[in-house]
Short mmCIF file of C-alpha atoms and ligand atoms in Angstrom, two decimals:
data_model
loop_
_atom_site.label_atom_id
_atom_site.label_comp_id
_atom_site.label_asym_id
_atom_site.label_seq_id
_atom_site.Cartn_x
_atom_site.Cartn_y
_atom_site.Cartn_z
CA MET A 1278 96.25 116.10 75.44
CA ILE A 1279 95.46 112.43 74.93
CA LEU A 1280 93.75 111.04 71.88
CA GLY A 1281 91.78 108.00 72.98
CA ARG A 1282 90.93 104.54 71.68
CA THR A 1283 94.48 103.30 71.91
CA ARG A 1284 95.54 99.68 72.02
CA LEU A 1285 99.02 99.64 73.55
CA GLN A 1286 101.51 97.19 72.02
CA GLY A 1287 105.17 96.62 72.70
CA THR A 1288 107.77 96.69 75.43
CA ALA A 1289 108.22 99.22 78.23
CA ARG A 1290 111.29 99.28 80.43
CA VAL A 1291 110.81 100.33 84.02
CA ASN A 1292 113.18 102.77 85.76
CA GLY A 1293 114.72 102.52 89.19
CA SER A 1294 112.29 102.97 92.04
CA LYS A 1295 111.50 106.50 93.18
CA ASN A 1296 110.39 105.42 96.62
CA ALA A 1297 113.50 103.27 97.12
CA SER A 1298 115.83 106.02 95.83
CA LEU A 1299 114.51 108.69 98.22
CA PRO A 1300 115.46 107.02 101.55
CA ILE A 1301 118.69 105.66 100.02
CA LEU A 1302 119.77 109.16 98.96
CA ALA A 1303 118.89 110.40 102.46
CA ALA A 1304 120.86 107.52 104.01
CA CYS A 1305 124.03 108.81 102.31
CA LEU A 1306 124.00 111.47 105.05
CA LEU A 1307 124.89 108.80 107.61
CA CYS A 1308 128.57 108.78 106.70
CA SER A 1309 131.19 111.12 105.31
CA GLY A 1310 132.36 110.56 101.76
CA GLN A 1311 131.18 109.77 98.27
CA SER A 1312 128.47 107.19 97.58
CA LEU A 1313 127.27 106.10 94.15
CA ILE A 1314 123.58 105.30 93.72
CA LYS A 1315 122.75 103.61 90.42
CA ASP A 1316 119.56 103.73 88.37
CA VAL A 1317 117.93 106.68 90.09
CA PRO A 1318 114.99 107.90 87.99
CA ARG A 1319 114.96 111.48 86.63
CA LEU A 1320 111.97 112.78 88.51
CA GLN A 1321 110.99 115.97 90.25
CA ASP A 1322 110.86 114.23 93.65
CA ILE A 1323 114.43 113.01 93.20
CA THR A 1324 115.56 116.52 92.27
CA THR A 1325 113.90 117.77 95.44
CA MET A 1326 115.77 115.21 97.57
CA CYS A 1327 119.04 116.20 95.83
CA ASP A 1328 118.25 119.86 96.57
CA VAL A 1329 117.62 118.96 100.21
CA LEU A 1330 121.00 117.20 100.42
CA SER A 1331 122.73 120.13 98.68
CA SER A 1332 121.10 122.60 101.08
CA LEU A 1333 122.75 120.68 103.92
CA GLY A 1334 126.18 120.95 102.28
CA ALA A 1335 126.36 117.71 100.27
CA LYS A 1336 127.76 117.71 96.73
CA VAL A 1337 125.30 115.94 94.48
CA SER A 1338 125.88 115.21 90.81
CA ARG A 1339 124.12 113.17 88.20
CA GLU A 1340 126.06 110.88 85.88
CA GLY A 1341 123.58 109.40 83.42
CA PRO A 1342 121.17 107.20 85.35
CA ASN A 1343 123.35 107.39 88.48
CA ILE A 1344 123.74 109.91 91.27
CA VAL A 1345 126.93 110.60 93.23
CA VAL A 1346 126.45 112.05 96.70
CA ASP A 1347 129.44 113.45 98.55
CA THR A 1348 128.58 114.08 102.18
CA SER A 1349 132.01 115.12 103.44
CA GLY A 1350 131.13 118.80 103.70
CA ILE A 1351 127.77 118.78 105.51
CA TYR A 1352 127.41 122.12 107.34
CA SER A 1353 123.73 122.25 108.19
CA VAL A 1354 121.25 119.91 109.86
CA GLU A 1355 118.19 121.97 109.03
CA VAL A 1356 115.77 121.50 106.13
CA GLU A 1357 114.02 124.72 105.29
CA GLU A 1358 110.30 125.05 104.78
CA THR A 1359 110.25 125.52 101.00
CA LEU A 1360 112.01 122.18 100.49
CA MET A 1361 109.71 120.38 102.94
CA ARG A 1362 106.72 121.85 101.17
CA ARG A 1363 107.91 120.62 97.79
CA MET A 1364 107.93 117.03 98.97
CA ARG A 1365 106.85 115.33 102.16
CA ALA A 1366 109.48 112.63 101.79
CA SER A 1367 112.11 115.31 102.57
CA ASN A 1368 111.36 114.21 106.15
CA LEU A 1369 113.50 111.11 105.45
CA VAL A 1370 116.63 113.09 106.31
CA LEU A 1371 115.53 113.31 109.94
CA GLY A 1372 116.71 109.81 110.90
CA PRO A 1373 120.14 109.91 109.21
CA LEU A 1374 120.95 113.47 110.38
CA LEU A 1375 120.02 112.58 113.93
CA GLY A 1376 122.05 109.38 113.67
CA ARG A 1377 125.25 111.07 112.48
CA PHE A 1378 125.10 114.58 113.98
CA ARG A 1379 122.79 113.89 116.94
CA GLU A 1380 120.73 116.83 115.77
CA ALA A 1381 118.21 117.57 113.02
CA ARG A 1382 115.61 120.18 112.31
CA ILE A 1383 112.95 120.03 109.64
CA SER A 1384 109.97 122.21 108.95
CA GLN A 1385 106.73 120.48 109.95
CA PRO A 1386 105.34 118.72 106.87
CA GLY A 1387 101.78 119.85 106.30
CA GLY A 1388 98.95 117.76 105.00
CA CYS A 1389 98.90 116.86 101.35
CA ASN A 1390 96.37 116.11 98.68
CA ILE A 1391 95.80 112.55 99.82
CA GLY A 1392 95.45 113.05 103.56
CA SER A 1393 96.79 114.63 106.74
CA ARG A 1394 99.88 112.39 106.95
CA PRO A 1395 101.20 113.03 110.47
CA MET A 1396 104.72 112.08 111.67
CA ASN A 1397 103.80 110.80 115.13
CA LEU A 1398 105.12 107.29 114.44
CA HIS A 1399 108.46 108.59 113.17
CA LEU A 1400 108.84 110.79 116.25
CA LYS A 1401 107.73 108.12 118.72
CA GLY A 1402 110.39 105.79 117.33
CA LEU A 1403 113.14 108.40 117.43
CA ARG A 1404 112.18 109.33 121.01
CA ALA A 1405 112.47 105.68 121.98
CA LEU A 1406 116.08 105.79 120.71
CA GLY A 1407 116.75 108.65 123.12
CA ALA A 1408 116.08 111.72 121.00
CA GLU A 1409 114.55 114.76 122.57
CA ILE A 1410 112.03 116.15 120.15
CA THR A 1411 110.32 119.51 120.21
CA GLU A 1412 107.64 120.68 117.86
CA GLU A 1413 107.25 124.43 117.78
CA PHE A 1414 106.98 127.37 115.40
CA GLY A 1415 106.29 124.97 112.55
CA TYR A 1416 109.54 123.07 113.03
CA ILE A 1417 110.43 119.65 114.40
CA THR A 1418 113.76 119.64 116.22
CA ALA A 1419 115.39 116.39 117.29
CA ARG A 1420 118.47 116.24 119.53
CA ALA A 1421 120.23 113.43 121.29
CA GLY A 1422 123.29 113.27 123.48
CA GLU A 1423 123.47 109.62 122.74
CA LEU A 1424 121.22 107.27 120.79
CA THR A 1425 120.57 103.91 122.38
CA GLY A 1426 119.00 100.86 120.77
CA ALA A 1427 115.40 100.19 121.81
CA GLU A 1428 112.39 97.97 121.17
CA ILE A 1429 109.89 99.91 119.10
CA GLN A 1430 106.38 98.72 118.40
CA LEU A 1431 104.80 100.65 115.53
CA ASP A 1432 101.03 101.18 115.82
CA PHE A 1433 100.85 100.97 112.03
CA PRO A 1434 103.49 99.66 109.58
CA SER A 1435 104.36 103.11 108.23
CA VAL A 1436 106.93 102.98 105.44
CA GLY A 1437 108.50 106.35 106.24
CA ALA A 1438 108.58 105.77 110.01
CA THR A 1439 110.21 102.35 109.54
CA GLU A 1440 112.86 103.88 107.25
CA ASN A 1441 113.59 106.88 109.47
CA ILE A 1442 113.95 104.70 112.57
CA MET A 1443 116.17 102.19 110.71
CA MET A 1444 118.49 104.96 109.58
CA ALA A 1445 118.69 106.61 113.00
CA ALA A 1446 119.40 103.27 114.69
CA VAL A 1447 122.39 102.37 112.50
CA LEU A 1448 124.78 104.46 114.61
CA ALA A 1449 122.98 103.97 117.95
CA ARG A 1450 124.57 102.05 120.82
CA GLY A 1451 123.14 98.54 121.10
CA VAL A 1452 120.32 96.74 119.32
CA THR A 1453 117.08 98.22 118.00
CA ILE A 1454 114.12 96.05 117.18
CA ILE A 1455 111.24 97.49 115.13
CA ARG A 1456 108.05 95.45 115.43
CA ASN A 1457 105.11 95.77 113.07
CA ALA A 1458 107.61 97.26 110.61
CA ALA A 1459 106.60 98.06 107.03
CA ARG A 1460 107.45 95.12 104.75
CA GLU A 1461 107.58 97.04 101.48
CA PRO A 1462 110.34 96.11 98.98
CA GLU A 1463 111.69 99.67 99.30
CA VAL A 1464 112.42 98.98 102.99
CA VAL A 1465 114.37 95.87 101.95
CA ASP A 1466 116.34 97.93 99.43
CA LEU A 1467 117.18 100.45 102.14
CA GLN A 1468 118.36 97.62 104.39
CA ASN A 1469 120.62 96.37 101.61
CA PHE A 1470 122.11 99.82 101.08
CA LEU A 1471 122.63 100.38 104.82
CA ASN A 1472 124.46 97.06 105.00
CA CYS A 1473 126.66 98.13 102.07
CA LEU A 1474 127.57 101.17 104.21
CA GLY A 1475 128.67 98.78 106.94
CA ALA A 1476 125.49 98.75 109.04
CA LYS A 1477 124.10 95.56 110.55
CA VAL A 1478 120.43 95.37 109.65
CA THR A 1479 118.38 92.20 109.26
CA GLY A 1480 114.73 91.28 108.93
CA ALA A 1481 113.52 93.86 106.38
CA GLY A 1482 110.73 92.30 104.35
CA THR A 1483 109.31 90.77 107.52
CA ASP A 1484 107.50 92.70 110.23
CA ILE A 1485 110.44 92.57 112.65
CA ILE A 1486 113.61 94.47 111.76
CA ARG A 1487 116.75 94.23 113.87
CA ILE A 1488 119.45 96.89 113.74
CA GLU A 1489 122.65 96.27 115.61
CA GLY A 1490 124.32 99.61 116.16
CA VAL A 1491 127.82 100.07 114.71
CA SER A 1492 130.29 102.83 115.51
CA LYS A 1493 131.60 103.46 112.01
CA ILE A 1494 130.28 103.27 108.49
CA HIS A 1495 131.70 104.15 105.10
CA PRO A 1496 130.40 105.28 101.68
CA ALA A 1497 129.22 102.64 99.23
CA GLU A 1498 127.76 101.83 95.84
CA HIS A 1499 124.24 100.55 95.34
CA GLN A 1500 121.85 99.69 92.52
CA VAL A 1501 118.25 100.71 93.20
CA ILE A 1502 115.45 98.17 92.64
CA PRO A 1503 112.99 98.67 89.76
CA ASP A 1504 109.92 100.81 90.41
CA ARG A 1505 107.02 98.45 91.08
CA ILE A 1506 104.44 101.25 90.91
CA GLU A 1507 105.65 102.42 87.51
CA ALA A 1508 105.63 98.78 86.36
CA GLY A 1509 102.13 98.28 87.75
CA THR A 1510 100.88 101.37 85.96
CA TYR A 1511 102.06 99.99 82.58
CA MET A 1512 100.44 96.67 83.40
CA VAL A 1513 97.09 98.35 84.03
CA ALA A 1514 97.65 100.39 80.86
CA ALA A 1515 97.93 97.20 78.81
CA ALA A 1516 94.76 95.82 80.37
CA ILE A 1517 92.61 98.94 80.10
CA THR A 1518 93.48 99.47 76.43
CA GLY A 1519 92.99 95.83 75.51
CA GLY A 1520 96.57 95.76 74.27
CA GLU A 1521 99.61 93.62 74.97
CA VAL A 1522 102.62 95.05 76.77
CA THR A 1523 105.79 93.40 78.01
CA VAL A 1524 107.05 95.31 81.02
CA THR A 1525 110.78 94.72 81.57
CA ASN A 1526 113.21 95.43 84.42
CA VAL A 1527 110.61 94.19 86.87
CA ILE A 1528 110.73 92.03 89.99
CA PRO A 1529 107.45 90.12 89.43
CA GLU A 1530 107.34 89.07 93.08
CA HIS A 1531 106.71 92.74 94.00
CA LEU A 1532 103.60 92.82 91.83
CA ARG A 1533 101.71 89.71 92.94
CA ALA A 1534 98.75 91.59 94.43
CA LEU A 1535 98.20 93.54 91.20
CA MET A 1536 98.67 90.47 89.01
CA ALA A 1537 96.01 88.61 91.00
CA LYS A 1538 93.49 91.43 90.54
CA LEU A 1539 94.26 91.93 86.85
CA GLU A 1540 93.77 88.21 86.24
CA GLU A 1541 90.51 88.27 88.17
CA ALA A 1542 89.43 91.14 85.91
CA GLY A 1543 90.14 89.00 82.83
CA ALA A 1544 93.62 90.04 81.72
CA VAL A 1545 96.13 87.36 80.75
CA ILE A 1546 99.46 87.56 82.55
CA GLU A 1547 102.78 85.89 82.00
CA ALA A 1548 105.54 86.52 84.51
CA GLY A 1549 109.18 85.70 83.73
CA ASP A 1550 112.29 86.26 85.82
CA ASP A 1551 112.49 89.97 85.18
CA TYR A 1552 109.48 90.79 83.02
CA VAL A 1553 105.72 90.65 83.11
CA ARG A 1554 103.59 90.45 79.97
CA VAL A 1555 99.99 91.62 80.20
CA ARG A 1556 97.38 91.02 77.53
CA GLY A 1557 94.09 92.83 77.87
CA ALA A 1558 90.80 91.08 77.20
CA ASP A 1559 87.87 92.26 75.08
CA ARG A 1560 85.72 92.06 78.18
CA LEU A 1561 86.91 93.08 81.63
CA PHE A 1562 85.09 91.96 84.76
CA ALA A 1563 84.39 93.75 88.02
CA VAL A 1564 86.62 92.95 90.99
CA ASP A 1565 86.69 94.09 94.60
CA LEU A 1566 89.87 95.23 96.25
CA LYS A 1567 91.14 96.76 99.44
CA THR A 1568 94.42 98.66 99.74
CA MET A 1569 96.72 97.27 102.42
CA PRO A 1570 100.34 97.56 103.51
CA TYR A 1571 102.65 95.30 101.44
CA PRO A 1572 102.17 92.51 100.41
CA GLY A 1573 98.55 93.68 100.14
CA PHE A 1574 97.25 95.72 97.23
CA PRO A 1575 99.27 98.99 97.07
CA THR A 1576 97.45 102.26 97.62
CA ASP A 1577 99.73 103.76 94.95
CA LEU A 1578 98.01 101.59 92.32
CA GLN A 1579 94.46 102.13 93.55
CA PRO A 1580 93.57 105.10 91.30
CA GLN A 1581 94.94 103.30 88.21
CA MET A 1582 92.93 100.18 89.04
CA MET A 1583 89.83 102.28 89.56
CA ALA A 1584 90.25 103.72 86.06
CA LEU A 1585 90.31 100.15 84.74
CA LEU A 1586 87.25 99.08 86.71
CA THR A 1587 85.14 101.95 85.33
CA LEU A 1588 85.19 99.88 82.11
CA ALA A 1589 84.67 96.43 83.67
CA GLU A 1590 81.40 94.54 83.45
CA GLY A 1591 79.56 94.56 86.79
CA THR A 1592 80.00 96.42 90.04
CA SER A 1593 83.41 96.73 91.73
CA ILE A 1594 84.10 97.85 95.27
CA ILE A 1595 87.38 99.53 96.20
CA THR A 1596 88.19 100.19 99.84
CA GLU A 1597 91.06 102.56 100.60
CA THR A 1598 92.51 101.79 104.03
CA ILE A 1599 95.87 103.62 103.88
CA PHE A 1600 95.02 107.24 103.10
CA GLU A 1601 91.92 109.12 104.17
CA ASN A 1602 91.55 111.27 101.09
CA ARG A 1603 92.59 109.23 98.12
CA PHE A 1604 89.53 109.37 95.90
CA LYS A 1605 90.20 112.72 94.23
CA HIS A 1606 90.33 111.03 90.85
CA VAL A 1607 86.68 109.96 91.25
CA SER A 1608 85.19 113.33 90.30
CA GLU A 1609 87.48 113.51 87.27
CA LEU A 1610 86.68 109.97 86.12
CA ARG A 1611 82.99 110.85 86.50
CA ARG A 1612 83.52 113.76 84.10
CA MET A 1613 84.63 111.12 81.61
CA GLY A 1614 81.38 109.18 82.05
CA ALA A 1615 82.35 106.78 84.86
CA GLU A 1616 79.68 105.79 87.35
CA ILE A 1617 81.26 105.83 90.82
CA LYS A 1618 79.68 106.34 94.22
CA VAL A 1619 81.83 107.08 97.25
CA GLU A 1620 80.78 106.20 100.77
CA GLY A 1621 83.47 107.04 103.28
CA GLN A 1622 86.57 105.03 102.38
CA THR A 1623 84.70 102.88 99.87
CA ALA A 1624 84.09 103.50 96.19
CA ILE A 1625 81.42 101.58 94.31
CA ILE A 1626 82.11 101.46 90.60
CA LYS A 1627 79.48 100.42 88.11
CA GLY A 1628 81.27 99.46 84.94
CA LYS A 1629 80.38 101.27 81.72
CA LYS A 1630 80.92 100.22 78.12
CA LYS A 1631 82.79 103.43 77.30
CA LEU A 1632 84.50 106.46 78.77
CA TYR A 1633 84.44 109.79 76.97
CA GLY A 1634 87.33 112.25 76.85
CA ALA A 1635 86.89 115.47 78.85
CA PRO A 1636 88.98 118.23 80.40
CA VAL A 1637 90.17 116.84 83.74
CA GLU A 1638 92.64 117.77 86.44
CA ALA A 1639 95.36 115.65 88.05
CA SER A 1640 95.17 116.37 91.79
CA ASP A 1641 98.11 114.21 92.75
CA LEU A 1642 100.66 111.86 91.22
CA ARG A 1643 98.77 108.56 91.03
CA ALA A 1644 95.40 110.22 90.36
CA GLY A 1645 97.09 111.80 87.36
CA ALA A 1646 98.41 108.43 86.22
CA ALA A 1647 94.87 107.05 86.43
CA LEU A 1648 93.52 109.86 84.25
CA VAL A 1649 96.16 109.17 81.59
CA LEU A 1650 95.04 105.52 81.55
CA ALA A 1651 91.37 106.51 81.30
CA GLY A 1652 92.25 108.99 78.55
CA MET A 1653 94.02 106.37 76.44
CA ALA A 1654 91.02 104.04 76.68
CA ALA A 1655 88.33 106.71 76.21
CA GLU A 1656 86.52 107.75 73.05
CA ASN A 1657 87.88 111.04 71.66
CA GLY A 1658 90.32 113.42 73.38
CA THR A 1659 91.12 114.08 77.04
CA LEU A 1660 92.86 117.21 78.26
CA ILE A 1661 94.71 116.79 81.54
CA GLU A 1662 95.69 119.78 83.68
CA GLY A 1663 98.18 119.49 86.54
CA VAL A 1664 100.65 117.32 84.61
CA GLU A 1665 103.43 118.48 86.98
CA HIS A 1666 101.99 116.03 89.52
CA ILE A 1667 102.46 113.16 87.06
CA ASP A 1668 106.05 114.26 86.37
CA ARG A 1669 106.81 113.76 90.05
CA GLY A 1670 106.61 110.02 89.58
CA TYR A 1671 106.89 109.13 85.90
CA GLU A 1672 109.85 110.00 83.69
CA ARG A 1673 108.51 111.49 80.44
CA ILE A 1674 105.33 109.48 80.64
CA GLU A 1675 104.12 110.54 77.17
CA ARG A 1676 107.28 109.21 75.49
CA LYS A 1677 106.92 105.79 77.03
CA TYR A 1678 103.23 105.47 76.16
CA ASN A 1679 103.69 106.92 72.67
CA ALA A 1680 106.38 104.33 72.00
CA LEU A 1681 103.65 101.76 72.70
CA GLY A 1682 101.27 103.40 70.24
CA ALA A 1683 99.55 106.04 72.37
CA ARG A 1684 98.92 109.54 71.08
CA ILE A 1685 99.78 111.91 73.89
CA MET A 1686 100.99 115.47 73.43
CA ARG A 1687 102.38 117.77 76.07
CA ILE A 1688 100.93 121.10 75.06
CA ARG A 1689 102.33 123.19 77.89
CA SER A 1690 105.65 122.31 79.43
CA GLU A 1691 105.98 121.84 83.18
CA GLY A 1692 106.68 124.98 85.14
CA SER A 1693 105.22 127.23 82.43
CA HIS A 1694 102.30 128.30 84.57
C1 UD1 B 624 105.14 105.82 101.39
C2 UD1 B 624 105.27 106.07 99.91
C3 UD1 B 624 103.91 106.40 99.30
C4 UD1 B 624 102.92 105.29 99.64
C5 UD1 B 624 102.89 105.03 101.13
C6 UD1 B 624 102.01 103.86 101.51
C7 UD1 B 624 107.50 106.99 99.80
C8 UD1 B 624 108.36 108.17 99.55
N1 UD1 B 624 106.19 107.19 99.71
O1 UD1 B 624 104.68 107.04 101.97
O2 UD1 B 624 104.07 106.51 97.89
O3 UD1 B 624 101.63 105.70 99.21
O4 UD1 B 624 104.22 104.75 101.61
O5 UD1 B 624 102.41 102.72 100.85
O6 UD1 B 624 107.99 105.91 100.00
N2 UD1 B 624 100.96 107.64 109.33
C9 UD1 B 624 100.68 108.10 110.59
N3 UD1 B 624 101.72 108.52 111.38
C10 UD1 B 624 103.02 108.51 110.95
C11 UD1 B 624 103.29 108.01 109.65
C12 UD1 B 624 102.24 107.58 108.86
O7 UD1 B 624 99.53 108.13 111.01
O8 UD1 B 624 103.92 108.90 111.70
C13 UD1 B 624 99.85 107.19 108.46
C14 UD1 B 624 99.72 108.09 107.22
O9 UD1 B 624 98.98 109.23 107.51
C15 UD1 B 624 99.03 107.17 106.26
C16 UD1 B 624 99.60 105.80 106.62
O10 UD1 B 624 100.14 105.93 107.92
O11 UD1 B 624 97.65 107.18 106.47
C17 UD1 B 624 100.65 105.29 105.67
O12 UD1 B 624 101.73 106.16 105.64
P1 UD1 B 624 103.23 105.71 105.40
O13 UD1 B 624 103.32 104.23 105.25
O14 UD1 B 624 104.08 106.37 106.42
O15 UD1 B 624 103.51 106.37 104.00
P2 UD1 B 624 104.74 107.24 103.55
O16 UD1 B 624 106.00 106.65 104.06
O17 UD1 B 624 104.48 108.68 103.82
#
């Protein structure tokens, strides 16, 4: 339950990145021994990845903000269906398992709330490295006698495919080149971790990544980068509530696309070395944006930005180019009084002076984050169902916002229904 008309004030510290932690935890499977991953957020998706690793025989323990993964006793290379269903990113174990054990089996990930999300690019890349892949009875099985470096041209810079191929190629014979690779900061963080393990990876952050196969790697320690999507969500929160928030533990460079759009909308932004301060304006203005692979505007901040634009003066156009079904928040924002028309992958938002609290449902993680933002800015109260989706990506979101002056109450704990 969110009581509206909030003006957020204060400082919010961002946690380690969920989407960087997931492939890094999976990459621990590449070698035998104990790795220490620092600043891993306490989120449902991270628990799922830890459960996946445990189900394969790893010993996983949390020590404060850090996670220790001991992969010396791996006895299985198969991820069962229930774990795949809990989180699509469980598919990130495919590359490392194939790399180390030359065999992996995962249940076929289905579609999800934001689109069909196939794995064709992951599999094409792994096949190019020499894996034999079969897809039957709802499972994907990958086997390789030997993995050999290859030149792989991705049809689209998929984040997951880039990461899976990078991890599989670490222990392949010879050099692998991935062209049209994803350039996201999380891919760079994975490269850095792989190199700590003793791999030889260069080029992450550009669209060509080079992996020189090595024959041996060893466990390592690594500090995960801050979560740019969590940071971006707080930045939009400051702007939509007309408040002033300093977001710390941030790499401002990762948030340039959002900063540009928030400034265009009228917010005032100051970026330091490791913080960003956002001051909302009394009047927000319409802006157009299109989601793109990094360094373009992130699809994971599109719903939050749409919430903001429902209150901006004029007509905004948002085009979603990454996922086919990522406008589920539109119907819920409309229930709160927003005027939004959707035509295919484009949403046309006519800014209103006010939003009004209503009972709404979070259909997925970022849609849920957008509804919390709308709720804080709205007149009167908003009741959000489906909060478990929000918990997948934000650690105790109500505590962080309440510390900034929001009035959010969790009236039914997660898992109680
Ligand atoms: C990652 C992020 C997710 C983010 C997304 C795009 C993680 C754990 N999740 O997801 O939060 O929204 O990047 O920035 O890091 N595609 C194919 N074939 C494939 C793979 C992908 O067609 O084999 C398509 C997808 O259906 C989608 C698009 O490519 O339309 C982007 O997907 P991808 O970059 O792979 O996203 P994820 O790695 O799943």
